[in-house]
PDB file of C-alpha atoms in Angstrom:
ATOM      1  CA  UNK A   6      16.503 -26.363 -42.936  1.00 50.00           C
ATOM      2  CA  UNK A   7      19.884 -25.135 -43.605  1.00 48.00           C
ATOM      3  CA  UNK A   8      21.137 -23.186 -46.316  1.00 49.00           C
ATOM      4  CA  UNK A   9      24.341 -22.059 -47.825  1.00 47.00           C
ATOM      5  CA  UNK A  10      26.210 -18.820 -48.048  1.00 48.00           C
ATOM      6  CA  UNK A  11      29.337 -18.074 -49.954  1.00 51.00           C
ATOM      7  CA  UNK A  12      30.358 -21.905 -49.926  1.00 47.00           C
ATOM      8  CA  UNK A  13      29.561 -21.665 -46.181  1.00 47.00           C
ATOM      9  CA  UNK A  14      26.358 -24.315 -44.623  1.00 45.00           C
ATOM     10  CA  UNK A  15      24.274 -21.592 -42.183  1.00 44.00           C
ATOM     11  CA  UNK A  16      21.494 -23.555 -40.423  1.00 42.00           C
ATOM     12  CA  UNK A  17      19.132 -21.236 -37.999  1.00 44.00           C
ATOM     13  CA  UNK A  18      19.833 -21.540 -34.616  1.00 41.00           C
ATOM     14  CA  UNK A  19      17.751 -23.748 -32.522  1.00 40.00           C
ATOM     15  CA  UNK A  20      18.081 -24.759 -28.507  1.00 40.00           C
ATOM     16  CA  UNK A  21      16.981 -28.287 -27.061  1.00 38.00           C
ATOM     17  CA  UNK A  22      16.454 -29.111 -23.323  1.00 40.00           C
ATOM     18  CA  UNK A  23      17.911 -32.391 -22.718  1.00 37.00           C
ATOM     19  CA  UNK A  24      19.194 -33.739 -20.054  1.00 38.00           C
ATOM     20  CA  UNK A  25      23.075 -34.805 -20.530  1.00 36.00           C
ATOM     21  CA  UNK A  26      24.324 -32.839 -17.796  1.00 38.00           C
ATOM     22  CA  UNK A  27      26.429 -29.346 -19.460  1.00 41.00           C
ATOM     23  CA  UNK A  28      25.385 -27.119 -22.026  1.00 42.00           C
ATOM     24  CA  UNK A  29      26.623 -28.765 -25.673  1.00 47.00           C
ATOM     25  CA  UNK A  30      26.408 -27.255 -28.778  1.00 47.00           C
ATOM     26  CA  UNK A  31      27.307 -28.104 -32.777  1.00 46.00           C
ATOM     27  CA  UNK A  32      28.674 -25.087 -34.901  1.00 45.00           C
ATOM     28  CA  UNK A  33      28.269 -26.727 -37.810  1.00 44.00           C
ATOM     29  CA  UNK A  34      24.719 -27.357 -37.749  1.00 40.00           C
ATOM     30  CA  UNK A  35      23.814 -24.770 -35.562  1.00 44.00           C
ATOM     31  CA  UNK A  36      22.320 -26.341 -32.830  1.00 41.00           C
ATOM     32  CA  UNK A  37      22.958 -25.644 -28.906  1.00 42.00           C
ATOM     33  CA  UNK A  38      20.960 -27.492 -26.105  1.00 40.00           C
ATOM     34  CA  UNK A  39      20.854 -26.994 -22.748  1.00 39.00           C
ATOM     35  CA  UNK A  40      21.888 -30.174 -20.821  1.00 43.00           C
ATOM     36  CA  UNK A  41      21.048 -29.436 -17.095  1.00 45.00           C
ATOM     37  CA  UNK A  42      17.576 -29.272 -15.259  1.00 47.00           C
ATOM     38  CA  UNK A  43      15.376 -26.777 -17.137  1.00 40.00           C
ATOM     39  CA  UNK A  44      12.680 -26.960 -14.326  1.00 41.00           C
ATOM     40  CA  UNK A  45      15.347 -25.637 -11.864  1.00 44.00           C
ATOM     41  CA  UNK A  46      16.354 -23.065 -14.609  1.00 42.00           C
ATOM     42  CA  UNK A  47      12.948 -21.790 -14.945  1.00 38.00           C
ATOM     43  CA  UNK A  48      11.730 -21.527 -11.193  1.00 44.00           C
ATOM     44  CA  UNK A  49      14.721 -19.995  -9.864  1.00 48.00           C
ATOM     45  CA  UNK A  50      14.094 -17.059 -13.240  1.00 43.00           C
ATOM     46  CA  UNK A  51      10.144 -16.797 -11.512  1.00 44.00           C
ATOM     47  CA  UNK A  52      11.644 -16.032  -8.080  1.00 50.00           C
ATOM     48  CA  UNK A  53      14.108 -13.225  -9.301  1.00 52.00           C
ATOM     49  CA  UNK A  54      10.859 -12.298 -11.213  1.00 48.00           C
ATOM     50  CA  UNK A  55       8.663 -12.419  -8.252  1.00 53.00           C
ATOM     51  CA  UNK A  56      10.839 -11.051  -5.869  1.00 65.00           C
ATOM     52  CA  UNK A  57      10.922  -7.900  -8.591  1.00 76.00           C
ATOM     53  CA  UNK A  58       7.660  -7.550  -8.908  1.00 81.00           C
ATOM     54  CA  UNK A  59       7.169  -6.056  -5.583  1.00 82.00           C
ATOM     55  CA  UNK A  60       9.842  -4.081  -5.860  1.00 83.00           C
ATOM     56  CA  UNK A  61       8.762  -2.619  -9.247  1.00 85.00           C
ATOM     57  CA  UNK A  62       5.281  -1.615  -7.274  1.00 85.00           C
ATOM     58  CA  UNK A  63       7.208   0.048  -4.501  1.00 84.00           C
ATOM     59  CA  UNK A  64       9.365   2.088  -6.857  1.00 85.00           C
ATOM     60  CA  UNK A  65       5.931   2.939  -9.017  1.00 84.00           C
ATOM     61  CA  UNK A  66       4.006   3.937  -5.708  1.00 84.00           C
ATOM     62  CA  UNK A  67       6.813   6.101  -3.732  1.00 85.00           C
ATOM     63  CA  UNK A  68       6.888   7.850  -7.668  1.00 84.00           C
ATOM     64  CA  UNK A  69       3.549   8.878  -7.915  1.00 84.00           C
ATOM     65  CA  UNK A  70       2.999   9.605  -4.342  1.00 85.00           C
ATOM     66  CA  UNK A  71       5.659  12.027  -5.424  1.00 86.00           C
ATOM     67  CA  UNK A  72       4.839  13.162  -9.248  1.00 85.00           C
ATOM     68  CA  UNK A  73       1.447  11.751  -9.624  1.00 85.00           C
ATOM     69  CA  UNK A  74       0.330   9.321 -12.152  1.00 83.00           C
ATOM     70  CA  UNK A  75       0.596  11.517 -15.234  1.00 82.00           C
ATOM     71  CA  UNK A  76       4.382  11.331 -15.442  1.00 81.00           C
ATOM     72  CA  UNK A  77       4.700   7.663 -14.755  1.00 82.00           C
ATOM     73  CA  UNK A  78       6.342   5.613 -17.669  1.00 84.00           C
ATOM     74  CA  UNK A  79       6.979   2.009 -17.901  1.00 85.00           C
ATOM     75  CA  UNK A  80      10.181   2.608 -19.775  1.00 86.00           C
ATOM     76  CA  UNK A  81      11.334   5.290 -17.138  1.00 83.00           C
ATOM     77  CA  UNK A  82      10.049   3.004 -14.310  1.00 84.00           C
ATOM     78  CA  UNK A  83      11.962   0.440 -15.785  1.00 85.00           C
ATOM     79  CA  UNK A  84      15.051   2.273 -16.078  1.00 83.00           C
ATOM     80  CA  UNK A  85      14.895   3.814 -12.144  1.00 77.00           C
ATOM     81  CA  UNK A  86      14.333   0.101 -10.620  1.00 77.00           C
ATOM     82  CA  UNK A  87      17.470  -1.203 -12.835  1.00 81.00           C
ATOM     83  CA  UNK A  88      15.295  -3.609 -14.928  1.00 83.00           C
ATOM     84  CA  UNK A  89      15.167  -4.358 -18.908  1.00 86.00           C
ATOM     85  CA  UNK A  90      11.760  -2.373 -20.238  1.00 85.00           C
ATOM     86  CA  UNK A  91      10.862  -6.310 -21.618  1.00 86.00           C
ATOM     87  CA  UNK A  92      11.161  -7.686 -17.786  1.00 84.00           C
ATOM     88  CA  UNK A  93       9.029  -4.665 -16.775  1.00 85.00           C
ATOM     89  CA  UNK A  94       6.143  -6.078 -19.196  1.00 85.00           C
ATOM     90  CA  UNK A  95       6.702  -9.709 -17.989  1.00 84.00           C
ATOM     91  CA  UNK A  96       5.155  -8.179 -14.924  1.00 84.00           C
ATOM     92  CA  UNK A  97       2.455  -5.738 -16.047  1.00 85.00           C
ATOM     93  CA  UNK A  98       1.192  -6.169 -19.529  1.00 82.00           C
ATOM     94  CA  UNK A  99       0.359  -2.680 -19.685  1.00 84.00           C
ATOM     95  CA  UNK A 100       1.021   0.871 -18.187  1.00 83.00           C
ATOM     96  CA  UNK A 101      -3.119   0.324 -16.723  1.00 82.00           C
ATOM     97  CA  UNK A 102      -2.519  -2.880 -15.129  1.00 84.00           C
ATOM     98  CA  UNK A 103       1.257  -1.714 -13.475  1.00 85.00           C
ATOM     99  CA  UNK A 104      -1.057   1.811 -12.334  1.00 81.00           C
ATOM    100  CA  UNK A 105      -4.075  -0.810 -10.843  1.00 80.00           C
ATOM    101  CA  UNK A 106      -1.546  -2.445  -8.484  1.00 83.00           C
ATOM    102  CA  UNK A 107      -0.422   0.828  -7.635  1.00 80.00           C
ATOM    103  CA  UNK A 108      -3.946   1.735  -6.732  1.00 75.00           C
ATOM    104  CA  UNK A 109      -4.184  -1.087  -4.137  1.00 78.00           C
ATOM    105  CA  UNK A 110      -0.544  -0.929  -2.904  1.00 79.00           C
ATOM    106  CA  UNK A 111      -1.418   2.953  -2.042  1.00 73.00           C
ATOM    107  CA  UNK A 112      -4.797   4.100  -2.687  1.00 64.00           C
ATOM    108  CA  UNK A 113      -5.391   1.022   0.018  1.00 60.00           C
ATOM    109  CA  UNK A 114      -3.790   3.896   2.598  1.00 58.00           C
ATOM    110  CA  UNK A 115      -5.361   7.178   1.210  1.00 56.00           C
ATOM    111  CA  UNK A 116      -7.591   8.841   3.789  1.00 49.00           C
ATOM    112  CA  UNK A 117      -6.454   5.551   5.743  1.00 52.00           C
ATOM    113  CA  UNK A 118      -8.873   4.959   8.734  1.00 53.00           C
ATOM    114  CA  UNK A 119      -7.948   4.418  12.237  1.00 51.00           C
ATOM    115  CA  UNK A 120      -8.119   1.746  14.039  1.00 53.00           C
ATOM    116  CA  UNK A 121     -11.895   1.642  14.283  1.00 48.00           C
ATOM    117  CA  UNK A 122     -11.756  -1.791  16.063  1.00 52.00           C
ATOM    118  CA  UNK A 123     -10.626  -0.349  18.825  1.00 55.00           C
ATOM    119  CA  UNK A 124     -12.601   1.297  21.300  1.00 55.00           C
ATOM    120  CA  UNK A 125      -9.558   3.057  23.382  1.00 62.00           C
ATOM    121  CA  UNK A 126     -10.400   6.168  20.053  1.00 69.00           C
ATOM    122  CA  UNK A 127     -12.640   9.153  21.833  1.00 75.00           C
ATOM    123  CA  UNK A 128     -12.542  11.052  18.694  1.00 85.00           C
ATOM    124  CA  UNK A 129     -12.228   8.467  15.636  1.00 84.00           C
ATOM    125  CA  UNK A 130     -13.376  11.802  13.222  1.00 88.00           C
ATOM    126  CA  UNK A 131     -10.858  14.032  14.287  1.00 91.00           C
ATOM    127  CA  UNK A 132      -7.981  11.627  13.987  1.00 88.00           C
ATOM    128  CA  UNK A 133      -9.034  11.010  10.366  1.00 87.00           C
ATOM    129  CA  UNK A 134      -8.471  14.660   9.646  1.00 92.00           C
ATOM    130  CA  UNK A 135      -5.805  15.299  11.584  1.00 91.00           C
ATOM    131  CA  UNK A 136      -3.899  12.379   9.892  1.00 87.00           C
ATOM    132  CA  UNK A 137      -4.673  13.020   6.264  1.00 88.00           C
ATOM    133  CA  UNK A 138      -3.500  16.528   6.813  1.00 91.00           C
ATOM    134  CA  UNK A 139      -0.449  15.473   7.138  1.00 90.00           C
ATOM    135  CA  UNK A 140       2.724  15.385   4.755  1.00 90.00           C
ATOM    136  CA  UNK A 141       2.418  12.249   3.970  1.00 85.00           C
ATOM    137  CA  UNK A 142      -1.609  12.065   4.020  1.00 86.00           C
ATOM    138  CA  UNK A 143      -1.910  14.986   2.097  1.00 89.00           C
ATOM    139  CA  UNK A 144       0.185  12.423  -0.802  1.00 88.00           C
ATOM    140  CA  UNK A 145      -1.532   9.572  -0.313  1.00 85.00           C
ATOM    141  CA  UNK A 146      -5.088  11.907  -0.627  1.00 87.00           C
ATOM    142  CA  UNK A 147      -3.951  14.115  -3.800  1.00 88.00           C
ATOM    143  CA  UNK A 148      -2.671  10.469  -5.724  1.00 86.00           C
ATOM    144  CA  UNK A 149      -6.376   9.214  -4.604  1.00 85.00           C
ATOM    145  CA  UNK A 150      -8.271  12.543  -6.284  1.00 88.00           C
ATOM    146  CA  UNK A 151      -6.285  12.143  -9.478  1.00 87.00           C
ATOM    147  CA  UNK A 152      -7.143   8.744  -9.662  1.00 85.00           C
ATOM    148  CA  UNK A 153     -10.668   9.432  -9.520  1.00 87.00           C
ATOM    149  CA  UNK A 154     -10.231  11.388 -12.157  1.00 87.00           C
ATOM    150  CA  UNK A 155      -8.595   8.708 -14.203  1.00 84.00           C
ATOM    151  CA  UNK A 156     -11.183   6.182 -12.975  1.00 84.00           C
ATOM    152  CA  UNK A 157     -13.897   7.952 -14.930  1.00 86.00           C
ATOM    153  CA  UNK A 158     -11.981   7.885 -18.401  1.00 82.00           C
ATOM    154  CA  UNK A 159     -12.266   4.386 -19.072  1.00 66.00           C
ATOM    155  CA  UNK A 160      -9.651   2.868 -17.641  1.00 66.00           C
ATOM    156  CA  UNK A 161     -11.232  -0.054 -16.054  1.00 78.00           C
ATOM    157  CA  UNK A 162      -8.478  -1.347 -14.413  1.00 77.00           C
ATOM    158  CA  UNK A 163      -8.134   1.356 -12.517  1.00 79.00           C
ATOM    159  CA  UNK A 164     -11.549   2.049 -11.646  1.00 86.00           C
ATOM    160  CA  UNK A 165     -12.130  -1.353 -10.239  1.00 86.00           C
ATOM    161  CA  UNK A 166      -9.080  -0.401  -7.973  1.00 82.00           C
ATOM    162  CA  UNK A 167     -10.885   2.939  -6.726  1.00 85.00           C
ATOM    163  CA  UNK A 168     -14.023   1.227  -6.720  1.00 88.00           C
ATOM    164  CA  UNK A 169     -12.940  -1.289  -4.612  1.00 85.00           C
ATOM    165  CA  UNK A 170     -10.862   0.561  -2.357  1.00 84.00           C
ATOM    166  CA  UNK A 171     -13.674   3.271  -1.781  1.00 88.00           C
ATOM    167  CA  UNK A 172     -15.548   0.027  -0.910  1.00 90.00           C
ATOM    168  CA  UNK A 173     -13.757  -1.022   1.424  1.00 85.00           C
ATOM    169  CA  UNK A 174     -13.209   2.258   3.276  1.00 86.00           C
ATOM    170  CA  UNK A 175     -16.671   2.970   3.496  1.00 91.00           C
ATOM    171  CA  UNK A 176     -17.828  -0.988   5.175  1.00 90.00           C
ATOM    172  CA  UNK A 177     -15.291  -0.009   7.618  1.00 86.00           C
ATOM    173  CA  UNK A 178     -16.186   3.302   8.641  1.00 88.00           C
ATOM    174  CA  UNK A 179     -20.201   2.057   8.474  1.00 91.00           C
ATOM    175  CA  UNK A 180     -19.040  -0.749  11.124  1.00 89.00           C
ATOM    176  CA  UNK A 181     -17.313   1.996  13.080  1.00 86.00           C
ATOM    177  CA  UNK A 182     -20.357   4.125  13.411  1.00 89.00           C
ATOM    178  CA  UNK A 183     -22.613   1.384  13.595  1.00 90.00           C
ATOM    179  CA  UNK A 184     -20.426   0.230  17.110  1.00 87.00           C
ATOM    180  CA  UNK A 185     -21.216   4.410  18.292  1.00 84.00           C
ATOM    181  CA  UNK A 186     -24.893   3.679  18.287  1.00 89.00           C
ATOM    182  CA  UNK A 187     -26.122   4.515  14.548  1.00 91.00           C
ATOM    183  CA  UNK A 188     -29.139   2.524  13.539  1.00 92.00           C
ATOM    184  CA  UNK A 189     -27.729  -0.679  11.087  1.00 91.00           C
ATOM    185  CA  UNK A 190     -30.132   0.993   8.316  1.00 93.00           C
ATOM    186  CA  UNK A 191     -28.466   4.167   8.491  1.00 93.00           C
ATOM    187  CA  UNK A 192     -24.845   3.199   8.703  1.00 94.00           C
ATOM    188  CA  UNK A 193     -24.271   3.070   4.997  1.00 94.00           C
ATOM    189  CA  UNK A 194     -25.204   6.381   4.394  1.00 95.00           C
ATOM    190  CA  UNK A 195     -23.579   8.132   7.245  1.00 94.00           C
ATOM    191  CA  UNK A 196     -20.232   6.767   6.070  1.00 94.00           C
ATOM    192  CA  UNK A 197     -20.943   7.699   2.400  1.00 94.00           C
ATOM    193  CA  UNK A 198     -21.733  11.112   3.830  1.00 94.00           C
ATOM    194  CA  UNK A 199     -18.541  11.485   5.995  1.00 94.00           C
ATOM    195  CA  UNK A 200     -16.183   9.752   3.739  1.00 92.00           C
ATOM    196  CA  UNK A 201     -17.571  12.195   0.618  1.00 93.00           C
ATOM    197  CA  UNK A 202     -16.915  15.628   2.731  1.00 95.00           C
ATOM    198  CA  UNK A 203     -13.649  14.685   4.366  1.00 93.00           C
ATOM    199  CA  UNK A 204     -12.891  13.854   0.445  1.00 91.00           C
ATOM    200  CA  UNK A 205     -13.776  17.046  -0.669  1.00 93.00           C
ATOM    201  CA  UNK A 206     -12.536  19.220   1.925  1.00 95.00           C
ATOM    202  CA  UNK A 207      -8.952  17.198   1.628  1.00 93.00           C
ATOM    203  CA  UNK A 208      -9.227  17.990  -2.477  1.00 93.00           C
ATOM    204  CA  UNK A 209     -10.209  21.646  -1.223  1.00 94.00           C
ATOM    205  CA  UNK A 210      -7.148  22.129   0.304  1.00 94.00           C
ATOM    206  CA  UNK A 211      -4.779  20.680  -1.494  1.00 93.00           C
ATOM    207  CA  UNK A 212      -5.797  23.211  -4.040  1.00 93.00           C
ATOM    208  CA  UNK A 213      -6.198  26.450  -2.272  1.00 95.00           C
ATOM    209  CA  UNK A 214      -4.076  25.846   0.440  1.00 94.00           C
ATOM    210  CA  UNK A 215      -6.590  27.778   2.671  1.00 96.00           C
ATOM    211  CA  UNK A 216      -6.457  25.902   5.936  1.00 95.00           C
ATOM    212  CA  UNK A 217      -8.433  28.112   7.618  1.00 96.00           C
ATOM    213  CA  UNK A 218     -11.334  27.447   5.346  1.00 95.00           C
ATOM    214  CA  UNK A 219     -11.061  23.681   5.629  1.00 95.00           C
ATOM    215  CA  UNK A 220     -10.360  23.221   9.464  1.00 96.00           C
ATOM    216  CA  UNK A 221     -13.326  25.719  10.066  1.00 97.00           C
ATOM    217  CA  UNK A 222     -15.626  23.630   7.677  1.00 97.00           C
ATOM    218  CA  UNK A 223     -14.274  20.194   8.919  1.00 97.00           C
ATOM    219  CA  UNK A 224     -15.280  21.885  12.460  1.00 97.00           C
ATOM    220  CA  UNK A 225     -18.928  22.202  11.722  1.00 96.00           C
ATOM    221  CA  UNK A 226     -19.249  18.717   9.765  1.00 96.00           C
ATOM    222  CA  UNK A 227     -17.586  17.598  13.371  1.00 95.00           C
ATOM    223  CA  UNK A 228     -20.187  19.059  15.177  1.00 96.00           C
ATOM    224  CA  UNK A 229     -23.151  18.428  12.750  1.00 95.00           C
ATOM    225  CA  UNK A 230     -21.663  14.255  13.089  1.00 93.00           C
ATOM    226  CA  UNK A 231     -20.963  14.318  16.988  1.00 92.00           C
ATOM    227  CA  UNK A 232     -25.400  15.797  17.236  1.00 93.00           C
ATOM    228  CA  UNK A 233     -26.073  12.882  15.704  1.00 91.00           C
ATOM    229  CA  UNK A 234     -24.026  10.327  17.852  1.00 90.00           C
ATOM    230  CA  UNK A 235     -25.604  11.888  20.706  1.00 90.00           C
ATOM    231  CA  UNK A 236     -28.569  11.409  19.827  1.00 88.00           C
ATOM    232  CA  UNK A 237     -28.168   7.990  19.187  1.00 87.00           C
ATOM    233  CA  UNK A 238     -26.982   7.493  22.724  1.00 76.00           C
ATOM    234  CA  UNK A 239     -30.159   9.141  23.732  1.00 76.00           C
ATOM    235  CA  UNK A 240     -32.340   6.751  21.448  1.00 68.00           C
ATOM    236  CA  UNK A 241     -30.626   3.557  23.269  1.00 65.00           C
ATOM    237  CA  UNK A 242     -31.325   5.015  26.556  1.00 66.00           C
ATOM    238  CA  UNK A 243     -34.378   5.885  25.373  1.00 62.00           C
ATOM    239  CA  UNK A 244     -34.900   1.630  24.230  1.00 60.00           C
ATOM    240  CA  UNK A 245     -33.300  -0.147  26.722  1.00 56.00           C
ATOM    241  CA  UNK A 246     -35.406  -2.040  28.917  1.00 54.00           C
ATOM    242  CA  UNK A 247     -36.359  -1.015  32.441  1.00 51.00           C
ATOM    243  CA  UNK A 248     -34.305  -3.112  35.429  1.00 51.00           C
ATOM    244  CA  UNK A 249     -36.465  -5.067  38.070  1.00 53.00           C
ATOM    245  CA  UNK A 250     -38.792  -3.237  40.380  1.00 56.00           C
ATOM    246  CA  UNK A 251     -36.415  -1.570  43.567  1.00 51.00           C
ATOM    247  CA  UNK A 252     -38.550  -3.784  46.110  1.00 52.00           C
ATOM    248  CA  UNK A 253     -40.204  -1.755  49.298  1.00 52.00           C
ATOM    249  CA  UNK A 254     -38.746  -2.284  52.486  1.00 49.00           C
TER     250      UNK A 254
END
């Protein structure tokens, strides 16, 4: 309802979407509508959306691979990618649910696993190691320990992301070993077992910085894992049935 000010008829603002063709508007009452296709107008602000989106999670990851989680900040975030902070929360509701997508954007490629499809890999174990000591392993394994940490402070967003993503890491590596031989009723636990000391040597190292220590102890769980696998191959030697008879001449 309008009202009047100082001989003057104010009436609040108010937009309609119809259909006329050009955006029209009346001063006197107040009232502006929006005359073209408001379906058009609304998709084409979801794409610009959706195409930020990703880009938001790419700017979030490569700054935590870099500063960890602890100094992210959706208003800083939104400020670095160029966006309004209010665009930032169209996106992520919270700072918990922008740090979950982070988690599977990233944590998806912490301690990633080779190829274990492929059988062309002699030394599967070793390649693990050797790639998550690298620069850019060592980031993607020191942003997976701190979230860990996180994970276990009620943040459930978050720990569904670890969860899932230690989930998936271990299935893969129990279907690798399970391919060298292990018995199906031991995979699960051999990959738990890996998976947990490559974990904690990695977190070992990034915070001593003794890589003597580490490579000597990854050595020996090398060793301790390749006993095993032979003795697996010796087990399905051991089972596989005898060929035909060699027939006297």
């Amino acid at each position: 309802m309008a009202r009047r000010s100082r001989g003057r008829c104010i009436a609040p603002e108010v937009t309609l979407p119809i259909g006329i063709g050009r955006c029209q508007g009346c001063p006197a009452i107040g009232i502006r509508w929006y005359t073209g296709d408001m379906t058009d107008h609304i998709d084409g602000r979801r794409r610009r959306f959706e195409h930020r989106r990703g880009e938001i999670v790419a700017a979030a990851t490569a700054h935590v691979l870099e500063h960890g989680v602890g100094s992210l900040s959706l208003r800083t975030l939104a400020r670095s990618v160029g966006i309004s902070h209010a665009t930032l929360l169209h996106h992520f509701s919270n700072r918990e649910a922008l740090v979950a997508e982070v988690v599977d954007a990233a944590i998806a490629r912490a301690l990633s696993l080779p190829d274990l499809e492929a059988d062309n890999r002699p030394d599967p174990l070793r390649d693990i190691w050797e790639r998550a000591r690298t620069p850019h392993g060592r980031q993607h394994v020191r942003l997976f320990v701190e979230l860990t940490g996180i994970s276990m402070y009620s943040e459930t967003a978050v720990r569904a992301a670890v969860a899932r993503s230690m989930g998936e890491r271990a299935q893969a590596l129990a279907a690798g070993v399970a391919r060298a031989g292990c018995p199906a009723d031991e995979a699960a636990a051999m990959s738990a077992w890996v998976l947990s000391a490559l974990r904690g040597l990695m977190a070992e190292l990034l915070v001593t910085g003794d890589e003597e220590h580490a490579d000597a102890a990854f050595e020996d769980l090398h060793r301790t894992v390749m006993d095993r696998a032979a003795g697996w191959t010796a087990q399905a030697r051991h089972e596989r049935p005898a060929g035909p008879p060699i027939p006297r001449t």
